[in-house]
Amino acid sequence: MYGVLYFVWPCCSQTRIRSQLLHVLLLLSNIGVERLLKNFMVDSGPRSMLSFNDLQGMNGSKRLFFQPCDYDYDEMADGDLDEYLRHPEKKRRLTSDQVCFLERSFDEENKLEPDRKIQLAKDLGLSPRQVAVWFQNRRARWKTKQLEKDFEVLQSNFNSLTAEYETLLKEKDKLEVEVVALKEKLGMKEREAESSQLWNKLSQGPLHNPAGIDSASDEESSKLPVLASKQEHIRSSIFENDQSDLSQDEDDSLSKDSLVAASILAGQEYSNSGSFEFSGMDHAFWYWSY
DNA sequence: TTGTGTTTTATTGCCTCC
DNA sequence: GGAGGCAATAAAACACAA
């Protein structure tokens, strides 16, 4: 349809014919004259748009180029439209006053009801379409800004969480090192205990230990090598005494020494009264065996 | 002055609502 | 089906460095 207009328009030299042509096109298209012209512009060449508000400045008239309320097709077809079709205006920016007015209106309400749109258009000397477009673009800008703000908030949260995570990670590593150290320490103690136990069993030899060396303290364990060698010495002494002609005194003395040493090994006390304090049959047997 | 990046104005096509 | 909103996009206007 716009192609038809494009080719027919220059051929229609008479105003009345052009006017009738416009009427027919508008009836056929069933759209507003503004949209018709916009579409015509798009279809007919470069996308340079008509600046409705500046036409007011061009012809010095207060009346807007296309007020939807009061179209005058005869007049329009004769003058402005012809001029517009031949010399389309370039896109112009809104004045700072217009932008301020629109901004204030946008702050009040960012959606545009039809009545408000018409009123704003009248107040600003713009087309309702321009007002609608401005609000549309303004909403898009607002959304972009909002997204940027949201992004900043999220990024800030992310950064603080990352920092917190790294701190926790370091703390975890530290604790892990501590756990390893403690485990090593524990392992060493267990090994020490095991070796002490083993050493005790070995050093005990055929002797029966009724009290059990397991209950011996660390201090006592440290005495084990010395005591063991002493026990060995005593054993050999006893063995030699049994086979030698030692006097009774010497024999008694040795026997006493042997019993003291054996008692210490067994964790028992040798009382000052010269007698051993045992409890239980094992002890008695141990005593009897000597 | 000119090339380039950004902002603003406007269009198009699609979607939803009534 | 028309009106209006929105995302994507075009293109003019503008800003600014080299």
CSV table of N, CA, C and O in Angstrom, one decimal, chain A residues 8-9 11-24 74 77:
chain,number,residue,atom,x,y,z
A,8,VAL,N,2.2,7.0,-6.5
A,8,VAL,CA,1.1,7.8,-6.9
A,8,VAL,C,1.2,9.3,-6.5
A,8,VAL,O,0.8,10.2,-7.2
A,9,TRP,N,1.8,9.4,-5.2
A,9,TRP,CA,1.8,10.8,-4.7
A,9,TRP,C,2.4,11.8,-5.6
A,9,TRP,O,1.8,12.9,-5.8
A,11,CYS,N,2.5,12.0,-8.6
A,11,CYS,CA,1.7,12.1,-9.9
A,11,CYS,C,0.5,13.0,-9.6
A,11,CYS,O,-0.1,13.5,-10.5
A,12,CYS,N,0.1,13.1,-8.3
A,12,CYS,CA,-1.2,13.8,-8.0
A,12,CYS,C,-0.8,15.3,-7.8
A,12,CYS,O,-0.4,15.6,-6.7
A,13,SER,N,-0.9,16.0,-8.7
A,13,SER,CA,-0.5,17.4,-8.6
A,13,SER,C,-1.6,18.2,-7.9
A,13,SER,O,-1.3,19.2,-7.2
A,14,GLN,N,-2.9,17.8,-8.1
A,14,GLN,CA,-3.9,18.6,-7.5
A,14,GLN,C,-4.2,18.3,-6.0
A,14,GLN,O,-4.2,17.1,-5.6
A,15,THR,N,-4.4,19.3,-5.2
A,15,THR,CA,-4.5,19.2,-3.8
A,15,THR,C,-5.7,18.3,-3.5
A,15,THR,O,-5.7,17.4,-2.6
A,16,ARG,N,-6.8,18.5,-4.2
A,16,ARG,CA,-8.0,17.8,-3.9
A,16,ARG,C,-7.8,16.3,-4.2
A,16,ARG,O,-8.3,15.4,-3.4
A,17,ILE,N,-7.1,15.9,-5.2
A,17,ILE,CA,-6.9,14.5,-5.5
A,17,ILE,C,-6.0,13.9,-4.5
A,17,ILE,O,-6.3,12.8,-4.0
A,18,ARG,N,-5.0,14.6,-4.0
A,18,ARG,CA,-4.1,14.1,-3.0
A,18,ARG,C,-4.9,13.9,-1.7
A,18,ARG,O,-4.8,12.9,-1.0
A,19,SER,N,-5.8,14.8,-1.4
A,19,SER,CA,-6.6,14.7,-0.2
A,19,SER,C,-7.5,13.5,-0.2
A,19,SER,O,-7.5,12.7,0.8
A,20,GLN,N,-8.1,13.3,-1.4
A,20,GLN,CA,-9.0,12.1,-1.5
A,20,GLN,C,-8.2,10.8,-1.5
A,20,GLN,O,-8.6,9.8,-0.9
A,21,LEU,N,-7.0,10.8,-2.0
A,21,LEU,CA,-6.1,9.7,-2.0
A,21,LEU,C,-5.8,9.3,-0.5
A,21,LEU,O,-5.8,8.1,-0.1
A,22,LEU,N,-5.5,10.3,0.2
A,22,LEU,CA,-5.2,10.1,1.6
A,22,LEU,C,-6.4,9.5,2.4
A,22,LEU,O,-6.2,8.5,3.2
A,23,HIS,N,-7.5,10.0,2.1
A,23,HIS,CA,-8.7,9.5,2.8
A,23,HIS,C,-8.9,8.1,2.4
A,23,HIS,O,-9.2,7.2,3.3
A,24,VAL,N,-8.8,7.7,1.2
A,24,VAL,CA,-9.0,6.3,0.7
A,24,VAL,C,-8.0,5.4,1.4
A,24,VAL,O,-8.3,4.4,2.0
A,74,ASP,N,-7.2,18.1,4.3
A,74,ASP,CA,-7.1,19.0,3.1
A,74,ASP,C,-5.8,19.8,3.2
A,74,ASP,O,-5.0,19.9,2.4
A,77,ALA,N,-2.6,17.7,3.4
A,77,ALA,CA,-2.2,17.1,2.1
A,77,ALA,C,-1.6,18.2,1.2
A,77,ALA,O,-0.7,17.9,0.4
